[in-house]
Amino acid sequence: MLDYSRRAVLALGAVSVLSACSSTMPVLPAKASSRPEDLTRDQIMAAINDVRRANGAAAWSYSPALETAARSQARLMARRDTLSHDLGVTLRERVTEAGYGLAVGENLAKGYKTLPETITGWLGSQGHRNTLLSPRFVEFGLAFARTGSGKLYWAMIAGGPFEAWRA
């Protein structure tokens, strides 16, 4: 019984540490709107790059081509009211159509009402966190779309040189 209690205490301690770490994400500047429609590119860049810096990662630049591909995916998900990386058009097809030919990774989300909530959700998922904080990517694009009932779908595509992935 004593051994079980020690494990429980250790597990709770680990969960507490992880919770504290994930809650250190900087929020958008106070002047930023909570409505996604009102976000500026500078506010989006600040939100993503503040989180990256807070986690020891270099800032990314913004890519209009990746934003175009992300917008395409967000709109498709909203139209179908389905969260999926492949709704008949693959990520590679979307970025190629948008004129982007480098390596890419994608984070998707649904239902979050603000960008900070969305980022927090991504940080809470190991795969999404890995993409968001990856040192291999150097730029990103982000977009959202609403369903007819107002539910938000988010897409962020990060990109960078293929050479960064070769070991």
PDB file of C-alpha atoms in Angstrom:
ATOM      1  CA  MET A   1       0.000   0.000   0.000  1.00  0.00           C
ATOM      2  CA  LEU A   2       2.838   2.388   0.838  1.00  0.00           C
ATOM      3  CA  ASP A   3       4.482   1.799  -2.574  1.00  0.00           C
ATOM      4  CA  TYR A   4       1.206   2.606  -4.323  1.00  0.00           C
ATOM      5  CA  SER A   5       0.931   5.872  -2.399  1.00  0.00           C
ATOM      6  CA  ARG A   6       4.426   6.926  -3.435  1.00  0.00           C
ATOM      7  CA  ARG A   7       3.586   6.252  -7.067  1.00  0.00           C
ATOM      8  CA  ALA A   8       0.390   8.250  -6.758  1.00  0.00           C
ATOM      9  CA  VAL A   9       2.257  11.191  -5.219  1.00  0.00           C
ATOM     10  CA  LEU A  10       4.913  11.029  -7.946  1.00  0.00           C
ATOM     11  CA  ALA A  11       2.280  10.852 -10.665  1.00  0.00           C
ATOM     12  CA  LEU A  12       0.370  13.793  -9.217  1.00  0.00           C
ATOM     13  CA  GLY A  13       3.605  15.754  -8.928  1.00  0.00           C
ATOM     14  CA  ALA A  14       4.455  15.070 -12.576  1.00  0.00           C
ATOM     15  CA  VAL A  15       0.976  16.124 -13.688  1.00  0.00           C
ATOM     16  CA  SER A  16       1.284  19.331 -11.647  1.00  0.00           C
ATOM     17  CA  VAL A  17       4.633  20.179 -13.235  1.00  0.00           C
ATOM     18  CA  LEU A  18       3.285  19.539 -16.740  1.00  0.00           C
ATOM     19  CA  SER A  19       0.211  21.652 -16.029  1.00  0.00           C
ATOM     20  CA  ALA A  20       2.356  24.519 -14.783  1.00  0.00           C
ATOM     21  CA  CYS A  21       4.574  24.337 -17.865  1.00  0.00           C
ATOM     22  CA  SER A  22       1.678  24.287 -20.302  1.00  0.00           C
ATOM     23  CA  SER A  23       0.022  27.257 -18.630  1.00  0.00           C
ATOM     24  CA  THR A  24       3.007  29.556 -19.142  1.00  0.00           C
ATOM     25  CA  MET A  25       1.926  30.447 -22.678  1.00  0.00           C
ATOM     26  CA  PRO A  26       1.908  34.207 -23.185  1.00  0.00           C
ATOM     27  CA  VAL A  27      -1.452  35.599 -24.192  1.00  0.00           C
ATOM     28  CA  LEU A  28      -2.158  38.036 -26.988  1.00  0.00           C
ATOM     29  CA  PRO A  29      -1.488  41.684 -26.217  1.00  0.00           C
ATOM     30  CA  ALA A  30      -4.346  43.355 -24.311  1.00  0.00           C
ATOM     31  CA  LYS A  31      -5.248  45.450 -27.352  1.00  0.00           C
ATOM     32  CA  ALA A  32      -5.820  42.329 -29.446  1.00  0.00           C
ATOM     33  CA  SER A  33      -9.422  41.484 -30.196  1.00  0.00           C
ATOM     34  CA  SER A  34     -10.826  38.212 -28.973  1.00  0.00           C
ATOM     35  CA  ARG A  35     -12.758  37.901 -32.256  1.00  0.00           C
ATOM     36  CA  PRO A  36     -10.694  35.937 -34.788  1.00  0.00           C
ATOM     37  CA  GLU A  37     -12.063  38.106 -37.598  1.00  0.00           C
ATOM     38  CA  ASP A  38     -10.368  41.130 -36.040  1.00  0.00           C
ATOM     39  CA  LEU A  39      -6.892  39.596 -35.668  1.00  0.00           C
ATOM     40  CA  THR A  40      -4.142  41.229 -37.677  1.00  0.00           C
ATOM     41  CA  ARG A  41      -1.227  39.351 -39.188  1.00  0.00           C
ATOM     42  CA  ASP A  42       1.054  41.058 -36.649  1.00  0.00           C
ATOM     43  CA  GLN A  43      -1.103  39.799 -33.769  1.00  0.00           C
ATOM     44  CA  ILE A  44      -1.103  36.264 -35.191  1.00  0.00           C
ATOM     45  CA  MET A  45       2.672  36.347 -35.604  1.00  0.00           C
ATOM     46  CA  ALA A  46       3.118  37.718 -32.083  1.00  0.00           C
ATOM     47  CA  ALA A  47       0.905  35.011 -30.569  1.00  0.00           C
ATOM     48  CA  ILE A  48       2.732  32.156 -32.315  1.00  0.00           C
ATOM     49  CA  ASN A  49       6.215  33.592 -31.859  1.00  0.00           C
ATOM     50  CA  ASP A  50       5.695  34.535 -28.210  1.00  0.00           C
ATOM     51  CA  VAL A  51       4.836  30.898 -27.499  1.00  0.00           C
ATOM     52  CA  ARG A  52       7.812  29.686 -29.505  1.00  0.00           C
ATOM     53  CA  ARG A  53      10.202  32.040 -27.674  1.00  0.00           C
ATOM     54  CA  ALA A  54       8.733  31.095 -24.282  1.00  0.00           C
ATOM     55  CA  ASN A  55       9.594  27.496 -25.130  1.00  0.00           C
ATOM     56  CA  GLY A  56      13.118  28.183 -26.405  1.00  0.00           C
ATOM     57  CA  ALA A  57      12.295  28.112 -30.124  1.00  0.00           C
ATOM     58  CA  ALA A  58      13.258  30.737 -32.701  1.00  0.00           C
ATOM     59  CA  ALA A  59      10.613  33.004 -34.208  1.00  0.00           C
ATOM     60  CA  TRP A  60       8.981  32.078 -37.503  1.00  0.00           C
ATOM     61  CA  SER A  61       8.238  34.384 -40.416  1.00  0.00           C
ATOM     62  CA  TYR A  62       4.791  34.571 -41.987  1.00  0.00           C
ATOM     63  CA  SER A  63       4.088  32.913 -45.331  1.00  0.00           C
ATOM     64  CA  PRO A  64       1.150  34.126 -47.442  1.00  0.00           C
ATOM     65  CA  ALA A  65       1.354  30.881 -49.469  1.00  0.00           C
ATOM     66  CA  LEU A  66       0.997  28.772 -46.316  1.00  0.00           C
ATOM     67  CA  GLU A  67      -1.861  31.018 -45.176  1.00  0.00           C
ATOM     68  CA  THR A  68      -3.606  30.357 -48.495  1.00  0.00           C
ATOM     69  CA  ALA A  69      -3.226  26.591 -48.028  1.00  0.00           C
ATOM     70  CA  ALA A  70      -4.382  26.842 -44.387  1.00  0.00           C
ATOM     71  CA  ARG A  71      -7.414  28.915 -45.408  1.00  0.00           C
ATOM     72  CA  SER A  72      -8.315  26.288 -48.008  1.00  0.00           C
ATOM     73  CA  GLN A  73      -8.248  23.561 -45.354  1.00  0.00           C
ATOM     74  CA  ALA A  74     -10.122  25.595 -42.737  1.00  0.00           C
ATOM     75  CA  ARG A  75     -12.888  26.410 -45.227  1.00  0.00           C
ATOM     76  CA  LEU A  76     -13.163  22.801 -46.362  1.00  0.00           C
ATOM     77  CA  MET A  77     -13.443  21.582 -42.761  1.00  0.00           C
ATOM     78  CA  ALA A  78     -16.060  24.244 -41.954  1.00  0.00           C
ATOM     79  CA  ARG A  79     -18.099  23.406 -45.076  1.00  0.00           C
ATOM     80  CA  ARG A  80     -18.107  19.726 -44.119  1.00  0.00           C
ATOM     81  CA  ASP A  81     -18.145  20.381 -40.351  1.00  0.00           C
ATOM     82  CA  THR A  82     -15.407  17.764 -40.037  1.00  0.00           C
ATOM     83  CA  LEU A  83     -11.957  17.978 -38.484  1.00  0.00           C
ATOM     84  CA  SER A  84      -9.559  16.068 -40.738  1.00  0.00           C
ATOM     85  CA  HIS A  85      -6.176  16.478 -42.398  1.00  0.00           C
ATOM     86  CA  ASP A  86      -7.469  14.855 -45.584  1.00  0.00           C
ATOM     87  CA  LEU A  87     -10.929  15.623 -46.874  1.00  0.00           C
ATOM     88  CA  GLY A  88     -10.150  14.563 -50.429  1.00  0.00           C
ATOM     89  CA  VAL A  89      -7.265  17.021 -50.806  1.00  0.00           C
ATOM     90  CA  THR A  90      -3.973  16.168 -49.109  1.00  0.00           C
ATOM     91  CA  LEU A  91      -1.753  18.664 -47.328  1.00  0.00           C
ATOM     92  CA  ARG A  92       0.872  18.313 -50.067  1.00  0.00           C
ATOM     93  CA  GLU A  93      -1.745  19.011 -52.758  1.00  0.00           C
ATOM     94  CA  ARG A  94      -2.977  22.110 -50.904  1.00  0.00           C
ATOM     95  CA  VAL A  95       0.469  23.632 -50.352  1.00  0.00           C
ATOM     96  CA  THR A  96       1.564  22.841 -53.907  1.00  0.00           C
ATOM     97  CA  GLU A  97      -1.570  24.525 -55.262  1.00  0.00           C
ATOM     98  CA  ALA A  98      -0.744  27.553 -53.106  1.00  0.00           C
ATOM     99  CA  GLY A  99       2.759  27.673 -54.639  1.00  0.00           C
ATOM    100  CA  TYR A 100       4.694  26.226 -51.692  1.00  0.00           C
ATOM    101  CA  GLY A 101       7.188  23.451 -52.392  1.00  0.00           C
ATOM    102  CA  LEU A 102       9.083  22.963 -49.116  1.00  0.00           C
ATOM    103  CA  ALA A 103       8.523  20.574 -46.190  1.00  0.00           C
ATOM    104  CA  VAL A 104       5.340  21.166 -44.201  1.00  0.00           C
ATOM    105  CA  GLY A 105       3.519  20.193 -41.036  1.00  0.00           C
ATOM    106  CA  GLU A 106      -0.056  20.983 -40.102  1.00  0.00           C
ATOM    107  CA  ASN A 107      -2.021  21.661 -36.916  1.00  0.00           C
ATOM    108  CA  LEU A 108      -5.811  21.635 -36.999  1.00  0.00           C
ATOM    109  CA  ALA A 109      -8.385  22.454 -34.347  1.00  0.00           C
ATOM    110  CA  LYS A 110     -12.121  22.944 -33.998  1.00  0.00           C
ATOM    111  CA  GLY A 111     -14.388  24.611 -31.526  1.00  0.00           C
ATOM    112  CA  TYR A 112     -11.884  26.997 -29.933  1.00  0.00           C
ATOM    113  CA  LYS A 113     -13.231  30.553 -29.926  1.00  0.00           C
ATOM    114  CA  THR A 114      -9.921  32.453 -29.783  1.00  0.00           C
ATOM    115  CA  LEU A 115      -6.384  32.063 -31.051  1.00  0.00           C
ATOM    116  CA  PRO A 116      -4.920  31.765 -27.511  1.00  0.00           C
ATOM    117  CA  GLU A 117      -7.385  28.944 -26.734  1.00  0.00           C
ATOM    118  CA  THR A 118      -6.404  27.218 -29.972  1.00  0.00           C
ATOM    119  CA  ILE A 119      -2.689  27.530 -29.244  1.00  0.00           C
ATOM    120  CA  THR A 120      -3.220  26.204 -25.716  1.00  0.00           C
ATOM    121  CA  GLY A 121      -5.041  23.209 -27.200  1.00  0.00           C
ATOM    122  CA  TRP A 122      -2.154  22.540 -29.566  1.00  0.00           C
ATOM    123  CA  LEU A 123       0.356  22.804 -26.733  1.00  0.00           C
ATOM    124  CA  GLY A 124      -1.642  20.176 -24.834  1.00  0.00           C
ATOM    125  CA  SER A 125      -1.296  17.628 -27.642  1.00  0.00           C
ATOM    126  CA  GLN A 126       2.208  16.229 -28.112  1.00  0.00           C
ATOM    127  CA  GLY A 127       2.048  15.957 -31.913  1.00  0.00           C
ATOM    128  CA  HIS A 128       0.641  19.462 -32.332  1.00  0.00           C
ATOM    129  CA  ARG A 129       3.111  20.822 -29.786  1.00  0.00           C
ATOM    130  CA  ASN A 130       5.980  19.234 -31.730  1.00  0.00           C
ATOM    131  CA  THR A 131       4.867  20.976 -34.924  1.00  0.00           C
ATOM    132  CA  LEU A 132       4.279  24.324 -33.202  1.00  0.00           C
ATOM    133  CA  LEU A 133       7.705  24.312 -31.532  1.00  0.00           C
ATOM    134  CA  SER A 134       9.715  22.522 -34.230  1.00  0.00           C
ATOM    135  CA  PRO A 135      13.111  24.071 -34.988  1.00  0.00           C
ATOM    136  CA  ARG A 136      12.962  22.514 -38.465  1.00  0.00           C
ATOM    137  CA  PHE A 137      10.233  24.840 -39.685  1.00  0.00           C
ATOM    138  CA  VAL A 138      10.984  28.514 -40.343  1.00  0.00           C
ATOM    139  CA  GLU A 139       7.644  29.992 -41.428  1.00  0.00           C
ATOM    140  CA  PHE A 140       3.911  29.481 -41.084  1.00  0.00           C
ATOM    141  CA  GLY A 141       0.471  30.495 -42.208  1.00  0.00           C
ATOM    142  CA  LEU A 142      -2.707  30.378 -40.153  1.00  0.00           C
ATOM    143  CA  ALA A 143      -6.388  30.650 -40.997  1.00  0.00           C
ATOM    144  CA  PHE A 144      -9.816  29.848 -39.595  1.00  0.00           C
ATOM    145  CA  ALA A 145     -13.318  29.410 -40.992  1.00  0.00           C
ATOM    146  CA  ARG A 146     -16.786  29.248 -39.465  1.00  0.00           C
ATOM    147  CA  THR A 147     -19.579  26.787 -40.076  1.00  0.00           C
ATOM    148  CA  GLY A 148     -23.058  28.135 -40.719  1.00  0.00           C
ATOM    149  CA  SER A 149     -23.766  27.689 -37.007  1.00  0.00           C
ATOM    150  CA  GLY A 150     -20.617  29.636 -36.063  1.00  0.00           C
ATOM    151  CA  LYS A 151     -18.285  26.811 -34.977  1.00  0.00           C
ATOM    152  CA  LEU A 152     -14.665  27.678 -35.711  1.00  0.00           C
ATOM    153  CA  TYR A 153     -12.161  25.484 -37.515  1.00  0.00           C
ATOM    154  CA  TRP A 154      -8.472  26.450 -37.348  1.00  0.00           C
ATOM    155  CA  ALA A 155      -5.562  25.428 -39.571  1.00  0.00           C
ATOM    156  CA  MET A 156      -1.900  26.302 -39.169  1.00  0.00           C
ATOM    157  CA  ILE A 157       0.691  25.082 -41.644  1.00  0.00           C
ATOM    158  CA  ALA A 158       4.380  25.364 -40.818  1.00  0.00           C
ATOM    159  CA  GLY A 159       7.041  25.047 -43.484  1.00  0.00           C
ATOM    160  CA  GLY A 160      10.749  24.970 -44.097  1.00  0.00           C
ATOM    161  CA  PRO A 161      13.558  23.369 -46.063  1.00  0.00           C
ATOM    162  CA  PHE A 162      13.621  19.610 -46.637  1.00  0.00           C
ATOM    163  CA  GLU A 163      17.301  19.618 -45.668  1.00  0.00           C
ATOM    164  CA  ALA A 164      16.340  20.216 -42.025  1.00  0.00           C
ATOM    165  CA  TRP A 165      14.639  16.798 -42.006  1.00  0.00           C
ATOM    166  CA  ARG A 166      17.589  14.858 -43.424  1.00  0.00           C
ATOM    167  CA  ALA A 167      19.641  13.219 -40.690  1.00  0.00           C
TER     168      ALA A 167
END
